[in-house]
Coordinates of C-alpha atoms and ligand atoms in Angstrom, one line a residue:
X1 CA -15.8 25.7 7.1
X2 CA -19.0 23.1 7.2
X3 CA -18.7 21.2 10.3
X4 CA -21.9 18.8 9.5
X5 CA -20.9 15.2 9.4
X6 CA -22.5 15.2 5.2
X7 CA -20.3 17.7 4.0
X8 CA -16.8 16.2 5.7
X9 CA -15.5 12.6 5.1
X10 CA -13.7 10.4 7.8
X11 CA -10.8 8.7 7.2
X12 CA -10.0 5.9 9.3
X13 CA -6.0 4.8 10.3
X14 CA -4.0 2.0 12.6
X15 CA -3.5 4.5 15.8
X16 CA 0.1 2.7 15.8
X17 CA 1.6 0.0 14.0
X18 CA 3.3 -1.0 11.1
X19 CA 1.3 1.8 8.6
X20 CA 1.1 4.2 10.7
X21 CA 3.7 6.8 10.6
X22 CA 3.5 6.0 6.3
X23 CA -0.6 7.0 6.2
X24 CA -0.9 10.0 8.4
X25 CA 2.5 11.1 6.0
X26 CA 0.3 10.7 2.8
X27 CA -2.2 12.3 4.4
X28 CA 0.0 15.5 5.3
X29 CA 1.8 15.2 2.2
X30 CA -1.9 15.9 0.5
X31 CA -1.9 18.8 2.6
X32 CA -3.9 17.9 5.5
X33 CA -3.8 19.2 8.6
X34 CA -5.6 17.9 12.0
X35 CA -5.9 19.4 15.3
X36 CA -5.7 16.5 17.8
X37 CA -8.4 15.8 20.1
X38 CA -7.9 15.2 24.1
X39 CA -8.4 11.2 23.7
X40 CA -6.3 11.8 20.8
X41 CA -8.4 8.3 18.7
X42 CA -10.6 11.7 16.7
X43 CA -8.3 14.6 14.6
X44 CA -10.1 17.2 13.2
X45 CA -9.7 18.1 9.8
X46 CA -8.6 22.2 9.6
X47 CA -8.2 23.5 5.9
X48 CA -9.8 20.3 4.0
X49 CA -13.4 19.2 5.6
X50 CA -11.7 15.5 5.7
X51 CA -11.1 13.8 9.5
X52 CA -9.0 10.9 11.5
X53 CA -10.0 8.7 13.4
X54 CA -7.1 6.2 14.9
X55 CA -8.1 2.9 15.2
X56 CA -6.8 -0.7 16.0
X57 CA -6.0 -2.2 12.1
X58 CA -8.4 -4.8 12.4
X59 CA -11.3 -2.2 13.3
X60 CA -11.3 -0.7 9.9
X61 CA -13.0 -2.4 7.6
X62 CA -16.1 -3.0 10.1
X63 CA -16.0 0.9 10.9
X64 CA -16.1 1.1 6.8
X65 CA -18.8 -1.4 6.3
X66 CA -21.1 0.4 8.6
X67 CA -20.8 3.5 7.7
X68 CA -18.8 5.0 10.7
X69 CA -15.7 6.2 8.2
X70 CA -16.3 6.8 4.4
X71 CA -12.4 5.6 3.5
X72 CA -9.9 3.7 4.8
X73 CA -5.7 2.7 5.3
X74 CA -5.6 -0.8 5.6
X75 CA -3.7 -4.3 4.8
X76 CA -5.7 -6.6 1.9
X77 CA -4.9 -9.3 4.3
X78 CA -7.0 -7.3 6.6
X79 CA -9.6 -6.3 4.6
X80 CA -10.1 -9.6 2.8
X81 CA -10.4 -11.3 5.8
X82 CA -13.5 -9.1 7.5
X83 CA -15.2 -8.5 4.1
X84 CA -15.3 -12.7 3.9
X85 CA -15.8 -13.2 7.5
X86 CA -18.6 -10.7 7.6
X87 CA -20.4 -10.0 4.1
X88 CA -19.6 -13.0 1.7
X89 CA -16.1 -11.0 0.6
X90 CA -18.3 -8.3 -0.7
X91 CA -18.9 -4.5 0.7
X92 CA -16.0 -2.7 0.2
X93 CA -14.2 -1.0 -2.7
X94 CA -10.6 -0.6 -3.3
X95 CA -9.2 2.3 -4.1
X96 CA -5.7 2.3 -5.0
X97 CA -2.7 0.2 -3.9
X98 CA -0.4 2.2 -1.4
X99 CA 2.9 0.8 -2.5
X100 CA 4.1 -0.1 1.6
X101 CA 3.0 -2.1 4.2
X102 CA 3.8 -5.4 1.4
X103 CA 3.5 -8.6 2.8
X104 CA 1.9 -13.1 1.9
X105 CA 0.6 -14.5 3.6
X106 CA 2.0 -18.0 3.4
X107 CA 1.5 -21.6 4.6
X108 CA 4.2 -22.7 6.3
X109 CA 5.5 -26.2 7.8
X110 CA 8.1 -27.7 10.7
X111 CA 11.6 -27.7 8.9
X112 CA 11.6 -31.3 9.0
X113 CA 7.9 -32.4 7.6
X114 CA 8.4 -34.3 4.4
X115 CA 5.6 -32.2 2.4
X116 CA 6.1 -30.5 -1.1
X117 CA 3.1 -29.3 -1.7
X118 CA 0.2 -27.6 0.3
X119 CA -1.9 -30.2 -1.9
X120 CA -0.5 -33.1 1.1
X121 CA -2.6 -30.8 4.1
X122 CA -5.5 -32.4 3.1
X123 CA -7.1 -33.0 6.3
X124 CA -4.3 -31.0 8.6
X125 CA -4.8 -28.3 11.3
X126 CA -3.8 -25.4 10.4
X127 CA -3.0 -22.6 12.6
X128 CA -4.3 -19.3 11.8
X129 CA -5.5 -15.3 12.2
X130 CA -6.4 -15.1 8.8
X131 CA -9.5 -18.1 9.4
X132 CA -11.8 -16.8 6.5
X133 CA -8.8 -15.5 4.0
X134 CA -7.0 -19.0 4.9
X135 CA -10.2 -21.2 4.1
X136 CA -11.2 -19.3 0.5
X137 CA -7.7 -19.9 -0.4
X138 CA -7.8 -23.3 0.1
X139 CA -11.2 -23.8 -0.8
X140 CA -10.2 -22.7 -4.2
X141 CA -7.4 -24.9 -3.8
X142 CA -10.0 -28.0 -3.1
X143 CA -8.1 -28.0 0.3
X144 CA -9.5 -29.5 3.1
X145 CA -7.8 -28.5 6.7
X146 CA -9.2 -27.8 9.8
X147 CA -8.3 -24.2 10.8
X148 CA -7.1 -24.0 14.2
X149 CA -8.0 -19.4 14.8
X150 CA -5.2 -18.0 16.7
X151 CA -4.8 -14.6 18.1
X152 CA -1.2 -14.0 17.7
X153 CA 1.9 -16.1 18.5
X154 CA 1.0 -18.7 15.4
X155 CA 4.4 -19.8 15.1
X156 CA 4.2 -21.5 18.2
X157 CA 1.3 -23.5 17.5
X158 CA 3.4 -26.6 15.2
X159 CA 6.2 -26.4 18.1
X160 CA 3.0 -26.8 21.0
X161 CA 1.6 -29.8 18.9
X162 CA -2.0 -28.2 18.1
X163 CA -1.5 -27.4 14.6
X164 CA -0.1 -29.2 11.4
X165 CA 1.2 -25.9 9.7
X166 CA 0.9 -22.3 9.9
X167 CA -0.8 -19.7 7.4
X168 CA 0.6 -16.6 8.6
X169 CA 2.1 -13.2 7.3
X170 CA 5.5 -12.9 6.3
X171 CA 7.5 -9.6 4.5
X172 CA 11.4 -11.3 6.2
X173 CA 10.6 -15.1 7.3
X174 CA 13.3 -14.0 10.3
X175 CA 10.2 -14.9 12.7
X176 CA 9.5 -18.6 10.1
X177 CA 13.0 -18.8 10.6
X178 CA 13.5 -18.8 14.5
X179 CA 10.6 -20.8 15.3
X180 CA 12.0 -24.1 12.5
X181 CA 9.3 -23.1 9.8
X182 CA 9.5 -23.0 6.3
X183 CA 7.9 -21.5 3.6
X184 CA 5.2 -24.2 1.5
X185 CA 3.7 -21.6 -0.4
X186 CA 2.1 -18.5 -1.3
X187 CA -1.7 -18.2 -0.4
X188 CA -2.3 -14.4 -0.4
X189 CA 0.2 -10.9 -1.7
X190 CA -0.5 -7.8 0.1
X191 CA 0.1 -4.4 1.0
X192 CA -1.5 -1.6 2.1
X193 CA -4.0 -0.1 0.0
X194 CA -6.8 2.6 0.4
X195 CA -9.9 1.4 0.7
X196 CA -13.3 3.4 0.2
X197 CA -16.9 1.4 1.4
X198 CA -20.1 0.5 -2.2
X199 CA -22.8 1.7 -3.0
X200 CA -23.6 5.7 -3.1
X201 CA -21.9 8.4 -1.2
X202 CA -23.9 11.9 -1.2
X203 CA -23.0 14.2 -3.9
X204 CA -21.1 16.2 -1.2
X205 CA -18.4 13.7 -0.1
X206 CA -17.7 11.8 -3.5
X207 CA -16.8 15.7 -4.9
X208 CA -14.2 16.4 -1.5
X209 CA -13.0 12.2 -1.9
X210 CA -12.2 12.6 -6.0
X211 CA -10.8 16.4 -4.8
X212 CA -8.8 14.1 -2.3
X213 CA -8.3 10.5 -4.7
X214 CA -6.7 12.7 -7.2
X215 CA -4.3 14.6 -4.7
X216 CA -3.0 11.2 -3.5
X217 CA -2.4 11.0 -6.6
X218 CA -0.3 13.1 -7.0
X219 CA 1.5 12.5 -4.3
X220 CA 1.8 8.8 -5.5
X221 CA 3.6 9.6 -8.9
X222 CA 5.7 12.4 -7.2
X223 CA 7.2 10.4 -4.9
X224 CA 7.8 7.9 -7.4
X225 CA 9.2 9.8 -10.5
X226 CA 12.2 11.9 -11.0
X227 CA 12.9 16.0 -12.5
X228 CA 15.8 15.4 -15.0
X229 CA 18.0 17.8 -16.1
X230 CA 21.2 17.5 -18.7
X231 CA 22.6 18.6 -22.2
X232 CA 23.1 16.5 -25.4
X233 CA 24.3 16.9 -28.4
X234 CA 21.7 17.8 -30.7
X235 CA 21.3 15.1 -32.5
X236 CA 21.4 12.5 -30.3
X237 CA 17.9 13.9 -28.4
X238 CA 16.4 10.6 -29.8
X239 CA 19.1 8.2 -28.3
X240 CA 18.6 10.1 -25.2
X241 CA 14.9 9.9 -24.9
X242 CA 14.8 6.9 -25.3
X243 CA 17.1 6.2 -22.6
X244 CA 15.0 8.4 -20.1
X245 CA 12.9 5.9 -18.0
X246 CA 8.9 6.6 -18.4
X247 CA 9.4 9.7 -20.6
X248 CA 7.8 10.5 -23.9
X249 CA 7.8 13.5 -25.0
X250 CA 11.0 15.9 -22.7
X251 CA 11.5 20.1 -22.6
X252 CA 14.2 20.8 -25.0
X253 CA 16.3 24.0 -25.4
X254 CA 18.4 25.1 -28.0
X255 CA 22.7 25.8 -25.2
X256 CA 23.1 29.9 -27.6
X257 CA 26.4 29.3 -29.5
X258 CA 26.6 25.6 -29.4
X259 CA 25.6 22.6 -31.1
X260 CA 24.5 21.3 -28.0
X261 CA 20.7 21.5 -26.4
X262 CA 19.2 21.3 -23.1
X263 CA 16.7 18.3 -22.1
X264 CA 14.6 18.4 -18.8
X265 CA 12.3 15.8 -18.1
X266 CA 9.9 14.1 -15.8
X267 CA 10.6 10.4 -15.4
X268 CA 8.2 8.5 -14.0
X269 CA 9.9 5.4 -12.9
X270 CA 12.8 4.9 -10.7
X271 CA 16.4 6.6 -12.3
X272 CA 19.5 4.3 -11.2
X273 CA 22.8 5.0 -11.8
X274 CA 22.8 3.2 -15.1
X275 CA 20.2 5.3 -17.3
X276 CA 23.2 7.9 -16.1
X277 CA 25.8 6.2 -16.8
X278 CA 24.0 5.2 -20.3
X279 CA 22.9 8.8 -20.8
X280 CA 25.9 10.1 -20.5
X281 CA 28.0 7.2 -22.7
X282 CA 25.1 8.2 -25.3
X283 CA 26.8 12.1 -25.2
X284 CA 24.4 13.8 -22.4
X285 CA 26.7 15.8 -19.8
X286 CA 25.8 17.7 -16.4
X287 CA 23.2 15.3 -15.3
X288 CA 21.0 16.7 -12.3
X289 CA 18.5 13.8 -10.8
X290 CA 16.3 15.8 -8.6
X291 CA 13.4 15.0 -6.2
X292 CA 9.1 15.8 -7.1
X293 CA 7.1 17.7 -4.7
X294 CA 3.9 17.7 -5.7
X295 CA 2.4 17.0 -8.8
X296 CA -1.0 17.6 -10.4
X297 CA -2.3 16.3 -14.1
Ligands
LIG1 P1 -3.3 -3.5 16.1 O1 -3.1 -2.6 17.4 O2 -3.1 -1.8 14.6 O3 -4.4 -4.4 15.3 P2 -1.3 -4.9 14.5 O4 -0.4 -5.5 15.8 O5 -2.6 -6.1 14.3 O6 -1.1 -3.8 15.1 P3 0.4 -4.8 13.0 O7 1.4 -5.8 13.0 O8 1.0 -2.9 13.3 O9 -0.5 -5.0 12.5 O10 0.2 -4.8 11.2 C1 -0.4 -4.0 10.2 C2 -0.3 -4.8 9.4 O11 0.9 -4.4 8.6 C3 -0.7 -5.9 8.7 O12 -1.9 -6.1 8.6 C4 0.1 -6.4 6.9 O13 -1.1 -5.6 6.4 C5 1.0 -5.5 7.2 N1 2.1 -6.1 7.4 C6 3.8 -5.4 7.0 N2 4.3 -6.8 6.9 C7 3.9 -7.2 8.1 C8 4.9 -7.9 9.5 N3 6.4 -9.0 8.7 N4 3.9 -9.3 9.7 C9 2.7 -9.0 10.0 N5 1.7 -7.6 9.2 C10 2.6 -6.5 7.7
LIG2 ZN1 -4.4 -5.7 14.1

């Protein structure tokens, strides 16, 4: 087992918050196991030379830019904010969207404000915890505003009179409604993503990175996939293949002494009840849908 930093990858994830559990689950599903340190901030990778750093999500992009870690699981909103604020919008390399932590950066205004278009915010005060990203996105639309930077509780700023509108992260919209605000416009759609750093890394680390990315791809694909088994009339094969979501080449086995066949296939897209009903209507029987645990293309 190699111990030098050069032969190991360091991955940063959020210590506690909305992204923590899913990030750690993904790494564990990639076969990584960790020995926790006493301070619980650094976890040593046991079988695979990948170590974990548990930090505040806001620190992850900076740790990447400074070369303290090689990979980071973080919301695109944070990655963009830090890159724009610190590095002219560059420096981090998005490697893969992770399909969780979905939210949107929205402009919201008081419910009773008479406004239909963000262009009408010209010259107004916008409270946000994402000053660089908000300014960048409003600049692109040619709207000049005064940005009021707040670390938290952005949604109460209009009520307090410290801003006319806000630019904040929304997932369900409950917080906005509770504060008598309404969504005017979506500025940016975000989800958790895996980031690396622009520029070359050592060959050894690149090899490790490629292995980890291949495993991650397999885990992500497996979680989206289902293994479907069914029986069908031989002459319905073409129709059945068309009805299986995300399948091109199913495996086909004859059922001795009948004109029916068994079809097995990995469906790369979500399998809904509607799909199963359509398969049954096309002559399929004994339909089984199973989860896929691991996958390596
Ligand atoms: P930390 O202590 O690590 O700084 P935090 O309070 O900044 O935590 P969380 O609230 O856990 O962070 O959010 C982490 C990320 O989750 C956000 O940056 C964003 O990418 C994503 N997210 C998803 N839905 C929401 C939401 N409704 N509000 C805020 N963030 C959300
Ligand atoms: Zn944070």
